[in-house]
Coordinates of C-alpha atoms and ligand atoms in Angstrom, one line a residue:
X1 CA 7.6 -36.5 -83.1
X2 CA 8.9 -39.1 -80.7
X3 CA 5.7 -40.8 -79.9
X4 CA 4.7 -41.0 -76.3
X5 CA 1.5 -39.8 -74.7
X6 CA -0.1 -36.6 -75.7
X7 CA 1.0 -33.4 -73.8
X8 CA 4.7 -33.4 -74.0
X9 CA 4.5 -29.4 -74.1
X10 CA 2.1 -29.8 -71.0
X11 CA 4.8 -32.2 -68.7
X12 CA 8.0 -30.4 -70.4
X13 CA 7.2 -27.1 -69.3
X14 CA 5.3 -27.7 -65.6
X15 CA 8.6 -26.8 -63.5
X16 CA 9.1 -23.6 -65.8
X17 CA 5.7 -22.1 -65.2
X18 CA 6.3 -23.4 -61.5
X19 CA 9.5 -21.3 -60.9
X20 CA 8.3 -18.2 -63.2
X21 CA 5.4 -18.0 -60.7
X22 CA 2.9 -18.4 -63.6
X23 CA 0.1 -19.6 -61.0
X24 CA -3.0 -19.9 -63.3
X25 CA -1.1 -21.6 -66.5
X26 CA 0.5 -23.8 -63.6
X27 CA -2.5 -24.9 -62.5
X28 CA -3.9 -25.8 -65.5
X29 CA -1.4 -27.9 -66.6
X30 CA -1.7 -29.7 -63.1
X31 CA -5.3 -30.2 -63.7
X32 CA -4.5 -31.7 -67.1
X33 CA -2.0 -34.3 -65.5
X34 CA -4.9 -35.1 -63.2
X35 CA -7.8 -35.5 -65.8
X36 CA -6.4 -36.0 -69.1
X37 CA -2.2 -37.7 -68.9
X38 CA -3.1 -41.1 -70.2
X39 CA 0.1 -43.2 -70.1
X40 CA -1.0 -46.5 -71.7
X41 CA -0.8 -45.1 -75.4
X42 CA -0.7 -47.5 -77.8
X43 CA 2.1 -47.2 -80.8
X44 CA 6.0 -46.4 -80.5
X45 CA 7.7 -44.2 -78.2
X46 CA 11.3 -43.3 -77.7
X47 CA 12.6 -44.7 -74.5
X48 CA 15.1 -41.3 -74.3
X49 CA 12.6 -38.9 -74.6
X50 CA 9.8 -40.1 -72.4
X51 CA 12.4 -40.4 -69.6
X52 CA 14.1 -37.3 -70.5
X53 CA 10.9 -34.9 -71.0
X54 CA 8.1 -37.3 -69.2
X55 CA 9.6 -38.9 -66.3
X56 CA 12.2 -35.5 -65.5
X57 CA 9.2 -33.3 -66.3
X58 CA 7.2 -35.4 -63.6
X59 CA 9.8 -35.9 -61.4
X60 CA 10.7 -31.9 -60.8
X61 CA 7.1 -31.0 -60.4
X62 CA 6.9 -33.4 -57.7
X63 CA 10.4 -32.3 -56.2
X64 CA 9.0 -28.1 -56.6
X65 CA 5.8 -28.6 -55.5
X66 CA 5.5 -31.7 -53.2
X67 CA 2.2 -32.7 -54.6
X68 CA 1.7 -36.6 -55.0
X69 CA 0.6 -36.7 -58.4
X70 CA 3.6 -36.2 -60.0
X71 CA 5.3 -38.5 -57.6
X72 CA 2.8 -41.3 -58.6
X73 CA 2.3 -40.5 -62.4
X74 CA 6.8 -40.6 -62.7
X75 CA 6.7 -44.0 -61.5
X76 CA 4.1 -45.2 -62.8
X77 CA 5.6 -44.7 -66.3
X78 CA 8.9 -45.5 -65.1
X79 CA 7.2 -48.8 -64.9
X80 CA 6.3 -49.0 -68.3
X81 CA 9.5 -48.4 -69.4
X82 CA 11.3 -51.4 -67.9
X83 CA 10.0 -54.0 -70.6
X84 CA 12.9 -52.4 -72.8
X85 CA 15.4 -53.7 -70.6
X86 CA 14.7 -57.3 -71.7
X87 CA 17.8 -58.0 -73.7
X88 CA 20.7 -60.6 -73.3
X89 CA 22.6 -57.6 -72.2
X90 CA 19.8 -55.4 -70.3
X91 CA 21.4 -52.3 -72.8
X92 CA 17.5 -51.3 -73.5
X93 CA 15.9 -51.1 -77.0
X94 CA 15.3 -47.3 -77.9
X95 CA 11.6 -47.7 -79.1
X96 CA 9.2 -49.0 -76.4
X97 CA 5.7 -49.5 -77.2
X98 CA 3.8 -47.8 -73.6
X99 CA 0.5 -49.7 -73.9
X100 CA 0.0 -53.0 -72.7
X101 CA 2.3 -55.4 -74.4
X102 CA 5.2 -53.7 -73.6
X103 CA 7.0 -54.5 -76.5
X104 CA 10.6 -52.6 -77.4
X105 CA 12.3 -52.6 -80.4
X106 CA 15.6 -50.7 -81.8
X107 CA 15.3 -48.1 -84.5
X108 CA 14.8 -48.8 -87.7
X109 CA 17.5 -46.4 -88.8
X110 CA 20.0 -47.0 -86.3
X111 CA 22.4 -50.2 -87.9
X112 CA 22.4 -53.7 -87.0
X113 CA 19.4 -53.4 -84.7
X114 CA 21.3 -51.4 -81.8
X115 CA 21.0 -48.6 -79.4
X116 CA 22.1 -45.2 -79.5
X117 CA 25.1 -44.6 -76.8
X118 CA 23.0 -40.7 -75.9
X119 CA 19.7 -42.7 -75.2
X120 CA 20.8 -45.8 -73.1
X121 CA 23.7 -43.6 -71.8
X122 CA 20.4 -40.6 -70.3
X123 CA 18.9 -42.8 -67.6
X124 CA 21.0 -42.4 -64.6
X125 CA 19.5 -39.3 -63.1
X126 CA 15.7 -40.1 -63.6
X127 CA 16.2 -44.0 -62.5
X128 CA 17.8 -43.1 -59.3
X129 CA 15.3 -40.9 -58.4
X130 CA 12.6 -43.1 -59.5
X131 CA 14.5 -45.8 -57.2
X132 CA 14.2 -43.1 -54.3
X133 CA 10.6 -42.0 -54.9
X134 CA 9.5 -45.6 -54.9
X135 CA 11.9 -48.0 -53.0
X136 CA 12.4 -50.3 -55.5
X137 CA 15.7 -50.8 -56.5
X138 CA 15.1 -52.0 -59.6
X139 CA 15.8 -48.8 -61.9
X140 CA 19.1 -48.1 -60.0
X141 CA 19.9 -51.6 -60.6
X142 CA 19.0 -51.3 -64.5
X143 CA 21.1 -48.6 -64.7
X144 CA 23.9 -49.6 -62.9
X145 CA 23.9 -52.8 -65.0
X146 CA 24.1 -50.2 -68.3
X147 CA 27.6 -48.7 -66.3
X148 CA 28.9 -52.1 -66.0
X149 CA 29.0 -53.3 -69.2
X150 CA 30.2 -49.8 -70.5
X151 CA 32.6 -49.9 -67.8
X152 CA 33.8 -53.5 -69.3
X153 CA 33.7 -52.8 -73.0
X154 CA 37.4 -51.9 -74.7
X155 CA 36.7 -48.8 -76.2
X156 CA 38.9 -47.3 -79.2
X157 CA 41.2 -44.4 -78.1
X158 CA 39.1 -44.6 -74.7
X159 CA 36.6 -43.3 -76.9
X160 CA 32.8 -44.3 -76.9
X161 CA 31.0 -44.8 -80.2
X162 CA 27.4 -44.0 -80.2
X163 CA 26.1 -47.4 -81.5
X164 CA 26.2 -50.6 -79.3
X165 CA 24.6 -53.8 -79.8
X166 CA 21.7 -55.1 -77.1
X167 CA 22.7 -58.3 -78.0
X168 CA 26.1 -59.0 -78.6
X169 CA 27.2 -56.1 -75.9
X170 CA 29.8 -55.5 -78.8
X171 CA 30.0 -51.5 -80.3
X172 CA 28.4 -51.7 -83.8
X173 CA 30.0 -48.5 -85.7
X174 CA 33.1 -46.8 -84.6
X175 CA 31.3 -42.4 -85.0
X176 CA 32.0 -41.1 -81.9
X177 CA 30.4 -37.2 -81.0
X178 CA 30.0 -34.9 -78.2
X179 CA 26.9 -34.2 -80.7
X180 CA 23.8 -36.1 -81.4
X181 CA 24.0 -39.6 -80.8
X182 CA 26.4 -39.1 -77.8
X183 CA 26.0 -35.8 -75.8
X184 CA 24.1 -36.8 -72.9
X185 CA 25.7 -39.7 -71.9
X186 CA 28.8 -37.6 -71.1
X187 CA 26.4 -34.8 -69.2
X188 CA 24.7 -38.2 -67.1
X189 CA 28.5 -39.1 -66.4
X190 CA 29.6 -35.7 -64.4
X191 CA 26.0 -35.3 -63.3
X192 CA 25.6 -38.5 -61.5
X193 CA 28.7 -37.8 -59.6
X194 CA 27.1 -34.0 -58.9
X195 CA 23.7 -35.4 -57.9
X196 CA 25.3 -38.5 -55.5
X197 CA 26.1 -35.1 -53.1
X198 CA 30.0 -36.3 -54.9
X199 CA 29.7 -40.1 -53.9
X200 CA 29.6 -42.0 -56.9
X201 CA 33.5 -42.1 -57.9
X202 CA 33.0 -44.7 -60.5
X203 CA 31.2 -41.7 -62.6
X204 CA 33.7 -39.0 -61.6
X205 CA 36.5 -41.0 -62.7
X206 CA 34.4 -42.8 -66.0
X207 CA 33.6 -39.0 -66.7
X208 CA 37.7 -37.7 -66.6
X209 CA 39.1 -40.4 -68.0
X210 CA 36.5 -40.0 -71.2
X211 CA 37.0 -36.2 -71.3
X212 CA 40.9 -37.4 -71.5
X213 CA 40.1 -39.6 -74.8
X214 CA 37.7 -36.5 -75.5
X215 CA 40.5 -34.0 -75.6
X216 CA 43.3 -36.2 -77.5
X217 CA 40.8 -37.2 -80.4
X218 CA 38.4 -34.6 -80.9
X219 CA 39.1 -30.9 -79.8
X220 CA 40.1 -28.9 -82.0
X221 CA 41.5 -25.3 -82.7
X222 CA 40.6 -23.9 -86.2
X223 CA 42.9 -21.7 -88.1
X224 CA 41.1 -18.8 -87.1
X225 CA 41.4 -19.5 -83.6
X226 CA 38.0 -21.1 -82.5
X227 CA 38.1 -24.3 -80.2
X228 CA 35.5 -26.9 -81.8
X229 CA 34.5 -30.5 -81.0
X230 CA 34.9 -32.5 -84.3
X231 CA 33.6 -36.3 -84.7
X232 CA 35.2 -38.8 -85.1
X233 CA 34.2 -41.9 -87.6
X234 CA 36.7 -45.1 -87.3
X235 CA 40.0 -42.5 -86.6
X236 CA 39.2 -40.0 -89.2
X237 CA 37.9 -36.3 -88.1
X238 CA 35.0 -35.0 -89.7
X239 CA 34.9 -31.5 -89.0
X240 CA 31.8 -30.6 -88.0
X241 CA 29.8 -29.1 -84.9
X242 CA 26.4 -29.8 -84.1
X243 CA 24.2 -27.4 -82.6
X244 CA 23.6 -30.0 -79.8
X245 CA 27.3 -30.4 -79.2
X246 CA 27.2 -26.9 -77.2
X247 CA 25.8 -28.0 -74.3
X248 CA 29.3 -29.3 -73.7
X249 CA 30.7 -25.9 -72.8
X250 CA 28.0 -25.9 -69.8
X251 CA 29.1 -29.7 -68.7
X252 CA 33.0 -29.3 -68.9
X253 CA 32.2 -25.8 -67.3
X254 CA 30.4 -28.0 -63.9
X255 CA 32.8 -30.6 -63.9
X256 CA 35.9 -28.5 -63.5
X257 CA 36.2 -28.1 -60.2
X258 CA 36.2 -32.1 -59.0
X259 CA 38.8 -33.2 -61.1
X260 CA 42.4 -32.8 -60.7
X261 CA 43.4 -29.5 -59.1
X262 CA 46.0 -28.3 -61.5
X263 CA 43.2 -28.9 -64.7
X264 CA 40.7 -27.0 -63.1
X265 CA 41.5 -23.6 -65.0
X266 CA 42.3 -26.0 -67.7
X267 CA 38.5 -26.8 -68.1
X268 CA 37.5 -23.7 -66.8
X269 CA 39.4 -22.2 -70.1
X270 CA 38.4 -25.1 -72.5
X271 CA 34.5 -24.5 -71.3
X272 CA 34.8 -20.5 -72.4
X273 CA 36.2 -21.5 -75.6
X274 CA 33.4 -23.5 -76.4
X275 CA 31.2 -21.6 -75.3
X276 CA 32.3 -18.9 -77.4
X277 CA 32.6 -21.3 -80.5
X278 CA 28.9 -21.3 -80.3
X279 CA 28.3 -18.1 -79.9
X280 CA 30.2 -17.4 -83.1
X281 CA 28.1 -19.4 -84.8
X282 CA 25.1 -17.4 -83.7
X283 CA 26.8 -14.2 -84.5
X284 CA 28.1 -15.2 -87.7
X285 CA 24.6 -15.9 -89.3
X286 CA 22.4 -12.9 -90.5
X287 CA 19.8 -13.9 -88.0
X288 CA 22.0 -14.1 -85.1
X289 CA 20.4 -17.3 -84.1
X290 CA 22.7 -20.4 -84.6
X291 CA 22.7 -22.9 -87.6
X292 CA 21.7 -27.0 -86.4
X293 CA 25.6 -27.9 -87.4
X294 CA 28.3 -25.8 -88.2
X295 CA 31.8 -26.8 -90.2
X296 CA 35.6 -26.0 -90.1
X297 CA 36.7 -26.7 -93.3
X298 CA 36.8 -25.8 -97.1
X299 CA 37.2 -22.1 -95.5
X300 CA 34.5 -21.9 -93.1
X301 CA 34.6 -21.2 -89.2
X302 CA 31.5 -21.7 -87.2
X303 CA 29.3 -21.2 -90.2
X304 CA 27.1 -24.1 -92.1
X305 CA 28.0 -24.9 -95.8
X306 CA 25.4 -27.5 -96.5
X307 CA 22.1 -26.0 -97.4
X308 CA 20.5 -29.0 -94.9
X309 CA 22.1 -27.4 -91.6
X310 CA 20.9 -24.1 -92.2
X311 CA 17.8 -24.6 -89.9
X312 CA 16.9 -23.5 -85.9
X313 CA 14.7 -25.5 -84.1
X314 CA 14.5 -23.3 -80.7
X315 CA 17.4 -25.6 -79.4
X316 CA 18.6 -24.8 -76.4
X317 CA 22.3 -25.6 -76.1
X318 CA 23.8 -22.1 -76.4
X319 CA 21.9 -20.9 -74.0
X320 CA 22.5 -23.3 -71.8
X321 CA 26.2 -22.8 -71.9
X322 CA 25.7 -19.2 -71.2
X323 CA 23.8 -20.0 -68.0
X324 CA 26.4 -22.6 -66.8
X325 CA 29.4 -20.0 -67.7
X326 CA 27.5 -16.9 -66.1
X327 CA 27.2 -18.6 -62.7
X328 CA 30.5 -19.8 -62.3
X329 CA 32.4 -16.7 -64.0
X330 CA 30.2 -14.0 -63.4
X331 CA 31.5 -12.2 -66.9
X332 CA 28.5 -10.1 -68.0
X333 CA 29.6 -11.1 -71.4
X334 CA 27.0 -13.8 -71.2
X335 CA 24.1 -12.0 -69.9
X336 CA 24.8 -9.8 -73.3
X337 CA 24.7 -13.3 -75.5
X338 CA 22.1 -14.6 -73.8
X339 CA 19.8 -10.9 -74.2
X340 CA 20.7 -11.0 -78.0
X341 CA 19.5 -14.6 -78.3
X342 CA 16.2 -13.0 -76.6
X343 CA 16.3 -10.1 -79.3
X344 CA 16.6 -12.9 -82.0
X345 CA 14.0 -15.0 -80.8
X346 CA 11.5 -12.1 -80.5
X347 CA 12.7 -11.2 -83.7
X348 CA 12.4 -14.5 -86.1
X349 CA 10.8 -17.4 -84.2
X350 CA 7.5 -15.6 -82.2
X351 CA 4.8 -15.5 -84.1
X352 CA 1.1 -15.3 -83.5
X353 CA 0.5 -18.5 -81.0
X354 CA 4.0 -19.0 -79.9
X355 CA 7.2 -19.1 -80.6
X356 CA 8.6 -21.5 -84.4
X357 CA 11.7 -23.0 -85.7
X358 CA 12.9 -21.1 -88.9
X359 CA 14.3 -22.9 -91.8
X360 CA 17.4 -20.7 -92.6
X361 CA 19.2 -18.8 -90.1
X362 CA 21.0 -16.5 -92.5
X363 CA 18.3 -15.2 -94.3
X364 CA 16.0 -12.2 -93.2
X365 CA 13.3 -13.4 -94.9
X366 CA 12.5 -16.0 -92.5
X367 CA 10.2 -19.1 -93.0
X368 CA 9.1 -20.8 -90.0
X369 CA 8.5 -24.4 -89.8
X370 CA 5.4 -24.2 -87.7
X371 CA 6.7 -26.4 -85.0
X372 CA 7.4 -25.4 -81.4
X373 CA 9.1 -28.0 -79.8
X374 CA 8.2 -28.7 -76.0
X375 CA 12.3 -28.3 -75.2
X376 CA 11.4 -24.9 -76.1
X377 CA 9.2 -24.6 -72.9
X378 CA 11.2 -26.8 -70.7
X379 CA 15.1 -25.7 -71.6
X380 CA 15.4 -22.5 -74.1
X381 CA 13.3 -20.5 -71.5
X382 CA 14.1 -21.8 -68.1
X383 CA 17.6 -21.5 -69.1
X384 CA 17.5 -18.1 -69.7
X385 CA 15.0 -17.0 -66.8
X386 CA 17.6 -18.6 -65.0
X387 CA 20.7 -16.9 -67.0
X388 CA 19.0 -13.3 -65.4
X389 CA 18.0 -14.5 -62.0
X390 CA 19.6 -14.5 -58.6
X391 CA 21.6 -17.7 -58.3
X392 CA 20.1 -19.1 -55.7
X393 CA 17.0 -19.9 -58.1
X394 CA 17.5 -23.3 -58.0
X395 CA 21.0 -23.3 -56.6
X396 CA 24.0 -25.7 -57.7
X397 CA 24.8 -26.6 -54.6
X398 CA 21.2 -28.2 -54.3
X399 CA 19.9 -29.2 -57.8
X400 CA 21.1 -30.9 -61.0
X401 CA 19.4 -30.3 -64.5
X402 CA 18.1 -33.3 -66.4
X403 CA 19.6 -33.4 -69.7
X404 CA 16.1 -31.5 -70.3
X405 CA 16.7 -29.2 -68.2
X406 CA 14.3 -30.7 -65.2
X407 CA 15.8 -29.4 -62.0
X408 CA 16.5 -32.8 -59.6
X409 CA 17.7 -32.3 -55.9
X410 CA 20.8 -33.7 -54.6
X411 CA 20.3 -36.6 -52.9
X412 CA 22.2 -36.1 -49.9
X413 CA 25.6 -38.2 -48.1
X414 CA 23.6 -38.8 -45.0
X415 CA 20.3 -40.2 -46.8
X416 CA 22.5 -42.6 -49.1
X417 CA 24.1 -43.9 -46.0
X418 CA 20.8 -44.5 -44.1
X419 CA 20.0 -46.4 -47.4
X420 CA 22.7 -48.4 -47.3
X421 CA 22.4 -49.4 -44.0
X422 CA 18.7 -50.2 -44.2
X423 CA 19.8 -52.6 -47.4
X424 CA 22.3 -54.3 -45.0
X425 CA 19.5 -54.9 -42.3
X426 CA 16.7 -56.4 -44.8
X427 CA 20.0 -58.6 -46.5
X428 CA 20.8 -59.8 -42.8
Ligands
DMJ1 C1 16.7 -31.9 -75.7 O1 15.6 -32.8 -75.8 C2 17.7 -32.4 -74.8 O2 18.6 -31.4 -74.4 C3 18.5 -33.6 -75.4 O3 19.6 -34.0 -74.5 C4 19.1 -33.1 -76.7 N1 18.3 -32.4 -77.5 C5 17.1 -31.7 -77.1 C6 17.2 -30.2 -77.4 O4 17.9 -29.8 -78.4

């Protein structure tokens, strides 16, 4: 779907089988990376998701298991991925081609030739890692050269809009979302900070001061009492909540304790509210599995009113709120949403070789769409193995999840400041 070499499902789910103990399937999929990963496919790939599901797939096998392989397959495709940087601005193209020319190019659907603010914005994590696994600074510095320039940029209401020009530097289109388009880059934000063992102030405070604009333009409280995330398209609200936006319970949830003090129940509070916006829109539908977009006007609340938005494509978000809310709450309340997500699941999307998306979640007669997509694997399920597990199982005080849900260890104080010393020696 998003190019890429084969065996997304393969890479995606290699840390899930790893932590469910599911030996044999395990090693299979590690023999496959051995024999059969072939990285220099030819055609298009999406920069986004080869990092997110390749490289952070990669990457947490090699963190999980220690086994060199992974190690050297993440960087070497981290390699191929740098061509795409080569812009006036280094803001990378989103479509690279993997094989041996290299080439990158922006969507075709995305306007004026630019890149999406979620895809250039959902590097951070993976390139600092690759920069650790291989000591070469170069993805650190490609990254940190994406934070400057956002860093720089006026942005309207403090807001960011998900479109930006590789070439100009300049924002092409004024939609802003927590949804598609944007998401991640917000997650990378408070993450970064998370992973940097609470270092890297520049994204702490980048990652407050947007949840600021975040709060004045977009949250919202519908008449019926549900907290939602609208967009926002040049100043005017659109009233509408993507499936994807839900993650954003789980992030505001993780970042609540490092802001200010006297906001911490603040978020804490806003992150239940969301969380339970979401689940409304799961318990609303007939299926009790959640629509891909939800509305708040004309009448509705938490429910899709266009005939297009009625889909459920195994998306994780929900559930991924639930995990986040159930470690740092402890209310069994979402244990309960999480098992009736299981029930549903079971229920509508497993059928004879796995688990499919259904075209329409409020109707019982259900028609799949025959397509299990590797996030599945990777997010749906870890998250909710991990939703009923102890919570040490890979621990918050130890681990950060990719925005695919690929567990990546903190990299401690005391090894950035060796680092930074050894830089100073080989400068001097
Ligand atoms: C995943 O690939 C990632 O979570 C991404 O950030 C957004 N969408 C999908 C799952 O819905």
């Amino acid at each position: 779907m998003f190019g890429g070499p084969r065996g997304a499902s393969i890479i995606d789910s290699l840390d899930t089988l790893y932590i469910m103990g599911l030996k044999e399937e395990y090693n299979d999929a590690k023999e496959w990376v051995q024999t059969s990963l072939d990285l220099n496919s030819n055609g298009e790939a999406s920069l986004f998701e080869v990092n997110i599901r390749y490289v952070g797939g990669l990457l947490s096998a090699y963190y999980l298991t220690g086994e060199e392989l992974f190690r050297n397959k993440a960087v070497e495709l981290g390699e191929k991925l740098l061509p795409a940087f080569n812009t006036p601005t280094g803001i990378p193209r989103g479509v690279i081609n993997l094989g041996s020319s290299g080439t990158s190019w922006s969507w075709g659907w995305a306007s004026a030739g630019s890149s999406i603010l979620a895809e250039f914005g959902t590097l951070h994590l993976e390139f600092v890692h690759l920069t650790e696994l291989s000591n070469n600074p170069v993805y650190k510095e490609k990254v940190m050269n994406i934070r400057k320039l956002l860093n720089k940029i006026e942005k309207p209401h403090g807001l960011y809009p998900n479109f930006l020009s590789p070439v100009s530097g300049n924002w092409v289109q004024h939609h802003v979302s927590i949804g598609g388009l944007g998401d991640s880059f917000y997650e990378y934000l408070i993450k970064s900070y998370l992973m940097s063992d609470k270092t890297d102030e520049d994204a702490k405070t980048t990652y407050y001061t947007a949840m600021e604009a975040i709060e004045a333009n977009l949250v919202q409280k519908s008449p019926g009492g549900l907290t939602y995330m609208a967009e926002w398209r040049g100043g005017i609200l659109d009233h509408k909540m993507g499936h994807l936006a839900c993650f954003s319970g789980g992030m505001i949830g993780i970042g609540a304790d490092d802001g200010a003090p006297e906001k911490r129940q603040h978020y804490l509070d806003l992150a239940a509210e969301i969380t339970h916006t979401c689940h409304e829109s799961y318990d609303r539908s007939t299926t009790k599995l959640g629509p891909e977009a939800f509305r708040f006007d004309s009448g509705a609340e938490a429910t899709a009113t266009r005939l297009s938005d009625r889909y459920y494509i195994l998306r994780p978000e929900v559930i991924e709120s639930y995990m986040y809310m159930w470690r740092l709450t402890h209310d069994p309340k979402y244990r309960d949403w999480g098992w009736e997500a299981v029930e549903a699941l079971e229920q509508h999307c497993r059928v004879e070789s796995g688990f499919s998306g259904i075209r329409d979640v409020y109707t019982l007669t259900v028609s799949h769409d025959n397509m299990q997509q590797s996030f599945f694997l990777s997010e749906t399920l870890k998250y909710l193995y991990l939703l009923f597990s102890d919570d040490d199982l890979l621990s918050f005080e130890d681990w950060v999840f990719n925005t695919e849900a690929h567990p990546l260890p903190i990299i401690r104080k005391s090894c950035l400041q060796d680092e930074a010393t050894e830089e100073k020696t080989v400068s001097e």
